[in-house]
Short mmCIF file of C-alpha atoms in Angstrom, two decimals:
data_model
loop_
_atom_site.label_atom_id
_atom_site.label_comp_id
_atom_site.label_asym_id
_atom_site.label_seq_id
_atom_site.Cartn_x
_atom_site.Cartn_y
_atom_site.Cartn_z
CA MET N 294 0.02 -0.01 -0.01
CA LYS N 295 1.27 3.52 -0.83
CA ARG N 296 1.38 6.15 1.82
CA SER N 297 -1.22 8.18 -0.11
CA GLU N 298 -3.78 5.40 0.02
CA LEU N 299 -3.69 5.06 3.78
CA LYS N 300 -6.49 6.17 6.00
CA PRO N 301 -4.68 8.23 8.67
CA LYS N 302 -4.82 6.69 12.09
CA ILE N 303 -4.91 8.46 15.41
CA ALA N 304 -1.40 9.45 16.24
CA ASN N 305 -0.32 10.99 19.49
CA ALA N 306 3.14 12.14 20.44
CA VAL N 307 5.47 11.95 23.44
CA ILE N 308 8.04 14.68 23.51
CA THR N 309 11.04 14.25 25.80
CA ALA N 310 12.23 17.40 27.42
CA ALA N 311 13.69 16.03 30.72
CA GLY N 312 17.40 16.21 29.91
CA TYR N 313 19.89 18.59 31.64
CA GLY N 314 21.85 19.59 28.63
CA THR N 315 24.96 18.87 30.56
CA ARG N 316 27.19 18.93 27.50
CA MET N 317 25.94 22.43 26.67
CA GLY N 318 26.45 23.93 30.09
CA PHE N 319 22.92 25.34 30.28
CA ASP N 320 19.39 24.23 29.71
CA LYS N 321 19.14 24.56 26.04
CA LEU N 322 15.49 23.50 25.77
CA PHE N 323 14.20 26.60 27.47
CA THR N 324 16.75 29.00 26.05
CA PRO N 325 15.66 31.42 23.32
CA LEU N 326 17.02 30.27 19.99
CA GLY N 327 18.93 33.10 18.32
CA GLU N 328 17.26 36.33 17.30
CA SER N 329 13.82 34.68 17.15
CA GLY N 330 13.63 34.78 20.91
CA ILE N 331 11.66 31.53 20.71
CA PRO N 332 12.61 28.73 23.17
CA LEU N 333 14.03 25.67 21.47
CA LEU N 334 11.38 23.46 22.97
CA ALA N 335 8.65 25.76 21.52
CA VAL N 336 10.13 25.34 18.08
CA THR N 337 9.98 21.57 18.41
CA LEU N 338 6.41 21.63 19.68
CA ARG N 339 5.18 23.94 16.95
CA ALA N 340 6.21 21.30 14.30
CA PHE N 341 3.87 18.84 16.03
CA GLU N 342 1.19 21.43 16.34
CA ASN N 343 1.48 21.97 12.67
CA CYS N 344 1.33 18.27 11.67
CA ALA N 345 -2.12 17.41 10.56
CA LEU N 346 -1.70 13.70 11.56
CA ILE N 347 -0.89 14.50 15.14
CA ARG N 348 -3.91 14.75 17.40
CA GLY N 349 -2.38 15.12 20.95
CA VAL N 350 1.00 15.82 22.48
CA VAL N 351 2.40 14.68 25.82
CA VAL N 352 5.42 16.60 27.03
CA VAL N 353 7.69 14.90 29.66
CA THR N 354 10.04 17.30 31.45
CA ARG N 355 11.67 17.91 34.78
CA SER N 356 9.45 18.91 37.83
CA GLU N 357 10.99 22.35 37.97
CA ARG N 358 10.23 22.95 34.32
CA ILE N 359 6.56 22.07 34.31
CA ALA N 360 5.57 25.75 34.80
CA ASP N 361 7.92 26.91 32.02
CA THR N 362 6.52 24.34 29.71
CA ASN N 363 2.95 25.34 30.51
CA ALA N 364 4.03 29.00 29.82
CA ILE N 365 5.34 27.90 26.41
CA ARG N 366 1.99 26.16 25.73
CA LYS N 367 0.12 29.33 26.36
CA ALA N 368 2.49 31.80 24.72
CA TYR N 369 2.63 29.86 21.48
CA GLY N 370 -0.92 28.61 21.38
CA LEU N 371 0.02 24.94 21.44
CA SER N 372 -3.48 23.54 21.67
CA LYS N 373 -2.52 19.93 21.03
CA ILE N 374 -0.70 19.50 24.37
CA THR N 375 -2.80 17.33 26.56
CA HIS N 376 -0.37 16.59 29.42
CA ILE N 377 2.80 18.08 30.81
CA LEU N 378 4.35 15.38 33.01
CA THR N 379 7.34 14.88 35.28
CA GLY N 380 9.85 12.51 33.69
CA GLY N 381 11.80 9.67 35.40
CA GLU N 382 15.46 9.02 36.19
CA THR N 383 16.34 7.92 32.68
CA ARG N 384 15.23 8.82 29.23
CA SER N 385 13.49 5.49 28.85
CA GLU N 386 11.57 5.96 32.03
CA SER N 387 10.43 9.40 30.84
CA VAL N 388 9.29 7.90 27.51
CA GLN N 389 7.28 5.26 29.36
CA THR N 390 5.70 7.86 31.54
CA GLY N 391 4.55 9.66 28.45
CA LEU N 392 3.37 6.51 26.69
CA TYR N 393 1.04 5.51 29.50
CA ALA N 394 -0.57 8.97 29.48
CA LEU N 395 -1.50 8.67 25.76
CA ALA N 396 -5.26 8.39 25.02
CA ALA N 397 -6.49 4.81 24.97
CA ASP N 398 -7.56 5.10 21.25
CA THR N 399 -4.08 5.92 20.10
CA ASP N 400 -3.18 3.89 16.97
CA ILE N 401 0.42 5.26 16.63
CA ALA N 402 2.66 6.55 19.35
CA VAL N 403 5.26 8.99 18.08
CA ILE N 404 8.31 9.56 20.27
CA HIS N 405 10.48 12.63 19.63
CA ASP N 406 13.46 14.41 21.28
CA GLY N 407 12.53 17.80 22.38
CA ALA N 408 16.12 18.84 21.41
CA ARG N 409 15.41 18.24 17.72
CA PRO N 410 13.66 21.60 16.84
CA LEU N 411 14.24 21.48 13.16
CA VAL N 412 11.94 18.42 12.55
CA THR N 413 9.23 19.28 10.00
CA PRO N 414 5.55 18.37 10.05
CA LYS N 415 6.16 16.44 6.80
CA LEU N 416 8.80 14.24 8.38
CA ILE N 417 6.54 13.57 11.37
CA ALA N 418 3.70 12.65 8.98
CA ASN N 419 6.01 10.31 6.90
CA VAL N 420 7.16 8.47 9.97
CA ILE N 421 3.50 8.06 11.22
CA LEU N 422 2.44 6.71 7.80
CA ASP N 423 5.33 4.25 7.58
CA ALA N 424 4.58 3.03 11.17
CA SER N 425 0.85 2.70 10.21
CA VAL N 426 1.83 0.17 7.55
CA HIS N 427 4.79 -1.62 9.30
CA GLY N 428 4.02 -1.12 13.04
CA ALA N 429 7.33 0.59 13.69
CA ALA N 430 9.27 3.27 11.72
CA ILE N 431 12.14 5.70 12.55
CA ALA N 432 13.54 8.69 10.72
CA ALA N 433 17.17 8.02 9.70
CA ILE N 434 19.73 9.20 7.17
CA PRO N 435 22.55 7.28 5.42
CA VAL N 436 26.00 7.72 7.05
CA SER N 437 27.99 9.91 4.79
CA ASP N 438 31.27 10.01 6.86
CA THR N 439 34.03 7.51 6.73
CA VAL N 440 33.57 5.43 9.89
CA LYS N 441 36.47 3.78 11.65
CA HIS N 442 36.46 0.95 14.18
CA VAL N 443 38.91 2.18 16.83
CA MET N 444 40.81 0.14 19.50
CA ASN N 445 43.31 1.71 21.92
CA GLY N 446 43.48 4.90 20.05
CA SER N 447 44.31 3.32 16.58
CA VAL N 448 42.15 2.39 13.65
CA LYS N 449 41.30 -1.27 13.63
CA ARG N 450 39.55 -1.00 10.30
CA THR N 451 37.29 1.09 8.12
CA VAL N 452 33.70 0.06 8.53
CA PRO N 453 31.70 -0.40 5.35
CA ARG N 454 29.15 2.37 5.52
CA LYS N 455 26.73 1.42 2.71
CA THR N 456 24.31 -0.19 5.00
CA LEU N 457 24.75 2.24 7.90
CA TYR N 458 22.12 4.87 8.80
CA ARG N 459 22.13 7.57 11.54
CA ALA N 460 18.94 7.20 13.56
CA GLN N 461 17.02 10.41 14.37
CA THR N 462 13.55 10.91 15.91
CA PRO N 463 10.59 11.02 15.32
CA GLN N 464 10.22 7.29 15.94
CA ALA N 465 6.72 5.87 15.74
CA PHE N 466 5.22 2.59 16.89
CA GLU N 467 2.01 0.77 17.62
CA PRO N 468 1.56 1.59 21.36
CA GLY N 469 1.33 -1.99 22.53
CA LEU N 470 4.55 -2.91 20.75
CA ILE N 471 6.67 -0.07 22.16
CA LYS N 472 5.30 -0.36 25.65
CA ALA N 473 6.02 -4.09 25.77
CA ALA N 474 9.43 -3.59 24.24
CA LEU N 475 10.53 -0.79 26.65
CA HIS N 476 9.16 -2.65 29.56
CA SER N 477 11.08 -5.83 28.58
CA ALA N 478 14.27 -3.77 28.17
CA SER N 479 13.77 -2.18 31.65
CA GLU N 480 13.28 -5.67 33.20
CA ASN N 481 16.42 -6.96 31.62
CA ASP N 482 18.45 -3.84 32.46
CA THR N 483 19.20 -3.41 28.80
CA ALA N 484 20.90 -0.10 28.02
CA LEU N 485 19.16 1.34 24.95
CA THR N 486 20.60 4.06 22.68
CA ASP N 487 17.07 4.81 21.28
CA ASP N 488 13.53 3.46 21.58
CA ALA N 489 13.57 1.49 18.30
CA GLU N 490 16.34 -0.71 19.74
CA ALA N 491 13.87 -2.12 22.30
CA ALA N 492 11.66 -3.20 19.39
CA GLU N 493 14.61 -4.54 17.51
CA ILE N 494 15.61 -6.71 20.40
CA LEU N 495 12.19 -8.32 20.34
CA GLY N 496 12.88 -9.17 16.75
CA PHE N 497 10.36 -6.66 15.38
CA PRO N 498 11.23 -5.16 11.98
CA VAL N 499 11.61 -1.41 12.23
CA LYS N 500 11.13 0.52 9.01
CA ILE N 501 13.55 3.26 7.90
CA THR N 502 11.81 6.57 6.93
CA GLU N 503 14.14 8.92 5.00
CA GLY N 504 15.00 11.60 7.56
CA GLU N 505 16.20 15.14 7.07
CA ARG N 506 19.78 16.41 7.24
CA ALA N 507 18.75 19.53 9.27
CA ASN N 508 16.96 17.44 11.89
CA ILE N 509 19.86 17.32 14.27
CA LYS N 510 19.81 16.87 17.92
CA ILE N 511 21.07 19.97 19.74
CA THR N 512 23.82 18.59 21.92
CA TYR N 513 26.94 20.68 21.38
CA PRO N 514 27.41 24.43 21.03
CA GLU N 515 28.05 23.96 17.32
CA ASP N 516 24.58 22.44 16.97
CA LEU N 517 23.00 25.57 18.40
CA ILE N 518 24.80 27.80 15.90
CA PHE N 519 23.56 25.67 13.07
CA ALA N 520 19.97 25.67 14.30
CA GLU N 521 19.96 29.36 14.87
CA ALA N 522 21.27 30.09 11.41
CA TYR N 523 18.94 27.57 9.73
CA LEU N 524 15.89 29.08 11.55
CA GLU N 525 17.02 32.59 10.52
CA ARG N 526 17.27 31.53 6.92
CA LEU N 527 13.77 29.99 6.94
CA GLY N 528 12.52 33.20 8.70
CA ASN N 529 8.75 33.31 8.70
CA ALA N 530 8.52 30.53 6.24
CA ARG N 531 8.34 28.19 9.14
CA MET K 725 57.19 10.60 23.91
CA LYS K 726 54.91 13.51 24.54
CA ARG K 727 53.90 15.85 21.86
CA SER K 728 55.65 18.78 23.56
CA GLU K 729 58.96 16.96 23.56
CA LEU K 730 59.05 16.38 19.74
CA LYS K 731 61.40 18.16 17.50
CA PRO K 732 59.01 19.34 14.77
CA LYS K 733 59.68 17.73 11.46
CA ILE K 734 59.27 19.17 7.96
CA ALA K 735 55.52 18.87 7.16
CA ASN K 736 54.13 19.71 3.74
CA ALA K 737 50.48 19.56 2.73
CA VAL K 738 48.42 18.38 -0.21
CA ILE K 739 45.02 20.18 -0.39
CA THR K 740 42.40 18.50 -2.66
CA ALA K 741 40.23 20.94 -4.52
CA ALA K 742 39.38 18.97 -7.55
CA GLY K 743 35.79 17.98 -6.85
CA TYR K 744 32.71 19.18 -8.66
CA GLY K 745 30.42 19.77 -5.73
CA THR K 746 27.73 17.83 -7.54
CA ARG K 747 25.59 17.41 -4.43
CA MET K 748 25.59 21.19 -3.89
CA GLY K 749 24.70 22.25 -7.41
CA PHE K 750 27.57 24.73 -7.71
CA ASP K 751 31.21 24.85 -7.25
CA LYS K 752 31.27 25.51 -3.48
CA LEU K 753 35.09 25.81 -3.24
CA PHE K 754 35.33 28.98 -5.21
CA THR K 755 32.13 30.53 -3.88
CA PRO K 756 32.33 33.37 -1.34
CA LEU K 757 31.33 32.04 2.16
CA GLY K 758 28.49 34.23 3.55
CA GLU K 759 29.05 37.90 4.25
CA SER K 760 32.81 37.42 4.51
CA GLY K 761 33.14 37.33 0.79
CA ILE K 762 36.04 34.97 1.20
CA PRO K 763 36.04 31.87 -1.04
CA LEU K 764 35.68 28.59 0.92
CA LEU K 765 39.01 27.29 -0.44
CA ALA K 766 40.82 30.37 0.77
CA VAL K 767 39.48 29.85 4.30
CA THR K 768 40.86 26.29 4.22
CA LEU K 769 44.25 27.45 2.84
CA ARG K 770 44.53 30.22 5.44
CA ALA K 771 44.42 27.65 8.20
CA PHE K 772 47.41 25.96 6.63
CA GLU K 773 49.23 29.28 6.14
CA ASN K 774 48.74 30.01 9.92
CA CYS K 775 49.98 26.53 11.02
CA ALA K 776 53.53 26.98 12.20
CA LEU K 777 54.37 23.32 11.53
CA ILE K 778 53.40 23.51 7.86
CA ARG K 779 56.25 24.58 5.49
CA GLY K 780 54.73 24.13 2.04
CA VAL K 781 51.32 23.61 0.48
CA VAL K 782 50.44 21.81 -2.85
CA VAL K 783 46.85 22.54 -4.10
CA VAL K 784 45.42 20.06 -6.52
CA THR K 785 42.42 21.29 -8.53
CA ARG K 786 40.73 21.05 -11.86
CA SER K 787 42.50 22.49 -14.87
CA GLU K 788 39.85 25.26 -15.36
CA ARG K 789 40.42 26.33 -11.70
CA ILE K 790 44.23 26.77 -11.79
CA ALA K 791 43.84 30.48 -12.50
CA ASP K 792 41.21 31.04 -9.81
CA THR K 793 43.36 29.16 -7.31
CA ASN K 794 46.30 31.36 -8.27
CA ALA K 795 44.14 34.50 -7.81
CA ILE K 796 43.30 33.20 -4.33
CA ARG K 797 46.94 32.77 -3.46
CA LYS K 798 47.67 36.31 -4.36
CA ALA K 799 44.55 37.88 -2.86
CA TYR K 800 45.16 36.26 0.51
CA GLY K 801 48.89 36.28 0.55
CA LEU K 802 49.19 32.58 0.85
CA SER K 803 52.98 32.41 0.75
CA LYS K 804 53.34 28.68 1.55
CA ILE K 805 51.76 27.51 -1.64
CA THR K 806 54.50 25.95 -3.74
CA HIS K 807 52.45 24.24 -6.49
CA ILE K 808 48.96 24.53 -8.04
CA LEU K 809 48.40 21.29 -9.94
CA THR K 810 45.72 19.72 -12.17
CA GLY K 811 44.18 16.74 -10.39
CA GLY K 812 43.29 13.28 -11.79
CA GLU K 813 40.04 11.40 -12.52
CA THR K 814 39.58 10.31 -8.91
CA ARG K 815 40.29 11.78 -5.56
CA SER K 816 43.02 9.23 -5.00
CA GLU K 817 44.77 10.17 -8.19
CA SER K 818 44.58 13.79 -7.22
CA VAL K 819 46.16 13.06 -3.91
CA GLN K 820 48.92 10.99 -5.50
CA THR K 821 49.69 13.85 -7.94
CA GLY K 822 50.01 16.24 -5.02
CA LEU K 823 52.21 13.71 -3.02
CA TYR K 824 54.67 13.39 -5.83
CA ALA K 825 55.05 17.15 -5.96
CA LEU K 826 56.11 17.46 -2.31
CA ALA K 827 59.74 18.44 -1.60
CA ALA K 828 62.11 15.55 -1.31
CA ASP K 829 62.90 16.36 2.29
CA THR K 830 59.34 16.09 3.47
CA ASP K 831 59.05 14.13 6.73
CA ILE K 832 55.33 14.23 7.14
CA ALA K 833 52.81 14.50 4.23
CA VAL K 834 49.48 16.06 5.41
CA ILE K 835 46.39 15.47 3.25
CA HIS K 836 43.39 17.67 3.66
CA ASP K 837 40.00 18.19 1.85
CA GLY K 838 39.76 21.70 0.47
CA ALA K 839 36.10 21.45 1.40
CA ARG K 840 36.79 21.49 5.19
CA PRO K 841 37.41 25.19 5.72
CA LEU K 842 36.85 25.19 9.52
CA VAL K 843 39.94 23.17 10.30
CA THR K 844 42.25 24.98 12.77
CA PRO K 845 46.02 25.39 12.77
CA LYS K 846 45.96 23.58 16.13
CA LEU K 847 44.26 20.55 14.71
CA ILE K 848 46.66 20.42 11.79
CA ALA K 849 49.59 20.61 14.18
CA ASN K 850 48.20 17.92 16.49
CA VAL K 851 47.79 15.48 13.53
CA ILE K 852 51.35 16.23 12.35
CA LEU K 853 52.76 15.66 15.77
CA ASP K 854 50.93 12.26 16.20
CA ALA K 855 52.05 11.21 12.74
CA SER K 856 55.65 12.12 13.73
CA VAL K 857 55.37 9.57 16.53
CA HIS K 858 53.21 6.91 14.81
CA GLY K 859 53.94 7.24 11.18
CA ALA K 860 50.27 7.88 10.49
CA ALA K 861 47.44 9.88 12.14
CA ILE K 862 44.04 11.14 11.24
CA ALA K 863 41.60 13.56 12.81
CA ALA K 864 38.50 11.84 13.91
CA ILE K 865 35.63 12.28 16.47
CA PRO K 866 33.54 9.68 18.33
CA VAL K 867 30.17 8.77 16.68
CA SER K 868 27.49 10.41 18.85
CA ASP K 869 24.43 9.28 16.76
CA THR K 870 22.67 5.96 17.18
CA VAL K 871 23.86 3.93 14.20
CA LYS K 872 21.61 1.26 12.49
CA HIS K 873 22.59 -1.50 10.23
CA VAL K 874 19.88 -1.45 7.58
CA MET K 875 18.82 -4.13 5.09
CA ASN K 876 15.99 -3.72 2.51
CA GLY K 877 14.74 -0.49 4.26
CA SER K 878 14.43 -2.05 7.70
CA VAL K 879 16.72 -2.04 10.66
CA LYS K 880 18.78 -5.21 10.95
CA ARG K 881 20.34 -4.15 14.27
CA THR K 882 21.72 -1.27 16.28
CA VAL K 883 25.43 -1.02 15.87
CA PRO K 884 27.43 -0.67 19.15
CA ARG K 885 28.95 2.89 18.68
CA LYS K 886 31.44 3.01 21.48
CA THR K 887 34.36 1.98 19.27
CA LEU K 888 33.22 4.00 16.25
CA TYR K 889 34.77 7.28 15.06
CA ARG K 890 34.00 9.60 12.24
CA ALA K 891 37.13 10.17 10.22
CA GLN K 892 37.97 13.77 9.15
CA THR K 893 40.96 15.31 7.43
CA PRO K 894 43.76 16.32 8.09
CA GLN K 895 45.28 12.96 7.68
CA ALA K 896 49.20 12.76 8.00
CA PHE K 897 51.62 10.10 7.03
CA GLU K 898 55.36 9.37 6.45
CA PRO K 899 55.49 10.11 2.67
CA GLY K 900 56.89 6.71 1.67
CA LEU K 901 54.14 4.96 3.56
CA ILE K 902 51.20 6.77 2.00
CA LYS K 903 52.68 6.74 -1.50
CA ALA K 904 53.24 2.94 -1.28
CA ALA K 905 49.76 2.43 0.19
CA LEU K 906 47.79 4.45 -2.35
CA HIS K 907 49.90 2.92 -5.16
CA SER K 908 49.04 -0.51 -3.86
CA ALA K 909 45.35 0.33 -3.64
CA SER K 910 45.34 1.64 -7.23
CA GLU K 911 46.98 -1.49 -8.53
CA ASN K 912 44.40 -3.63 -6.86
CA ASP K 913 41.51 -1.41 -7.85
CA THR K 914 40.57 -0.99 -4.24
CA ALA K 915 37.88 1.64 -3.60
CA LEU K 916 39.00 3.85 -0.80
CA THR K 917 36.71 6.06 1.32
CA ASP K 918 39.80 7.94 2.63
CA ASP K 919 43.49 7.86 2.40
CA ALA K 920 44.05 6.24 5.81
CA GLU K 921 42.26 3.21 4.60
CA ALA K 922 45.08 2.50 2.15
CA ALA K 923 47.50 2.38 5.04
CA GLU K 924 45.07 0.19 7.13
CA ILE K 925 44.85 -2.32 4.30
CA LEU K 926 48.67 -2.69 4.42
CA GLY K 927 48.30 -3.46 8.14
CA PHE K 928 49.77 -0.18 9.33
CA PRO K 929 48.43 1.22 12.56
CA VAL K 930 46.76 4.67 12.04
CA LYS K 931 46.66 6.80 15.16
CA ILE K 932 43.47 8.71 16.03
CA THR K 933 43.99 12.44 16.75
CA GLU K 934 40.93 14.04 18.52
CA GLY K 935 39.30 16.00 15.80
CA GLU K 936 37.00 19.08 16.01
CA ARG K 937 33.24 19.00 15.76
CA ALA K 938 33.03 22.07 13.62
CA ASN K 939 35.61 20.61 11.12
CA ILE K 940 32.84 19.32 8.76
CA LYS K 941 33.16 18.69 5.11
CA ILE K 942 30.96 21.04 3.08
CA THR K 943 28.85 18.67 1.09
CA TYR K 944 25.13 19.60 1.49
CA PRO K 945 23.44 23.09 1.49
CA GLU K 946 22.99 22.62 5.37
CA ASP K 947 26.77 22.38 5.76
CA LEU K 948 27.23 25.78 4.06
CA ILE K 949 24.64 27.38 6.44
CA PHE K 950 26.67 26.01 9.37
CA ALA K 951 30.00 27.13 7.98
CA GLU K 952 28.86 30.62 7.22
CA ALA K 953 27.23 31.06 10.72
CA TYR K 954 30.29 29.58 12.39
CA LEU K 955 32.72 31.91 10.64
CA GLU K 956 30.49 34.92 11.29
CA ARG K 957 30.56 34.09 15.06
CA LEU K 958 34.34 33.79 15.04
CA GLY K 959 34.56 37.14 13.19
CA ASN K 960 38.09 38.48 13.07
CA ALA K 961 39.28 36.12 15.72
CA ARG K 962 40.11 33.69 13.05
#
C-alpha cells in the first residue's frame, strides 16, 4: 500500500524534554534560539502542532520545568498539548511515563526528542504513515562520513558504511509494541541508545523513513549555531 | 614521547580541491562564504598558512580552476603554496599527484580536503605531531548518533557505537608509507573512502587524533549554512 492510500490513524506524540543539557552547560531547551527569541522546545512543539496527523501531544519534562512548559504552551498557542508530566530518572523511564498517558484510542505513538527543533511536520507525517503500515518506523539518514572502528586509540579497520544509517527521531510505533518492548528492556536492564532498539531486540522489524539532514539533535554548542542560522534563513516561512 | 617533547619535522600539505560539488549544485570551493566574501578554499588554505608546523602547500584542482586558485593565493597572501596542480580522474589520483610534488625532504605529508574550511591550525599541528610519533594519524571524532545496520529498508540491528569514530581530515603520514599504500590500492582497484584506509589495508596502525566538531566537510547546503554562521561568530578572531 502506498502512503497516499492510507487512511490516517490516530497519532499521539510523546516529546522528551527532561534532559539537563550537561554537554551544553545550560538548559538549552528553554533558552531562546537566536534572534527569534523563541525557546528551542517551543520550536519543536510547533512542528507537532502543525502536523495534521498529530492529534495530541504529551510533554515529559523535569518537575522544575513544568511551569515553564505550561508558559510555552500558552505563549505559542500549542492547543494539542494534553499533558505536561514529570519524567523519570532515565530517558526510557520518561518515555514510558509519556506513553502511559496517551489516550486509549491511540493507533500510533510518536516519540520525539525535544532537542530536535528542526523536525518538519512532513517528516513527522511520513514516520507516522510508515509506522501505520509496518508497526514501527524511525527517521534515519545514510551515514556519509568515513567510519573507523577504533581500538586503543588506533584504527582497527574502516567500517563499510553502505548499510549504515544514523537514527533520528521521530520514531513511531504501535503503542502496545513499544510499551512491551521498553518494559522488557527495563526488566532486563538493557541499556538502549534509542527506543527502536527495544523493538529490534524483540525481533520486530523497524522501517527506515528517510530523515532530514537538518533534523539534528542539539547537543553541542556547534549544533546551536547551526539551528539558529537555519531558522533565521527560513524566517517566517516556518 | 609527549607531543611537547618532539622536535618538529618538515611537514608539507596536499590540499584537494578538484571535486565538482555535484551534491551542492555549484562549485562551492570557489564561492564566497557568507558575508565574509572569502572563497571557501581560501578559508581552508589560510588555516594551513597559519599553522607553524606547515612549510609548504600543494593545491590540486581542476585545470579550469588553476587560474582562480592562483588568484586566491595572491589575494590572501598565501605564501606557503608551492604548486597548483591539475588533479586526476579520482580523488586518490589527485592526492597522489600532490604527494609526488612534495619536496624531497618532506618528513610528514598532510592530506586535507579543500572542502573542510573550519579546520584549525591547532588541529593540523596535532595530527602532524601524532604522525611524527606513529607514522600515520588522522583527525576523527567519536560517533555520537545511534547507528543502525539497515537491510532492505528495515533495521537489522543497532550497531554498538562506543568504538566507532567519524574520520575527518587532516590525515598525515610518512610520505613513503602513504605513497606505497595508495599505489598498492590503485594497482588492486581497491575503492577507498579515505587515504588512511590504504595504510590500514597494508596493516599499518593509524593513530586517532581527537578532531573538532566544527571541522565538517561542506557537502550539502545545510553544511554551508553552518560554516557561514560559524565563521560569522568567530569574526576576525580567526
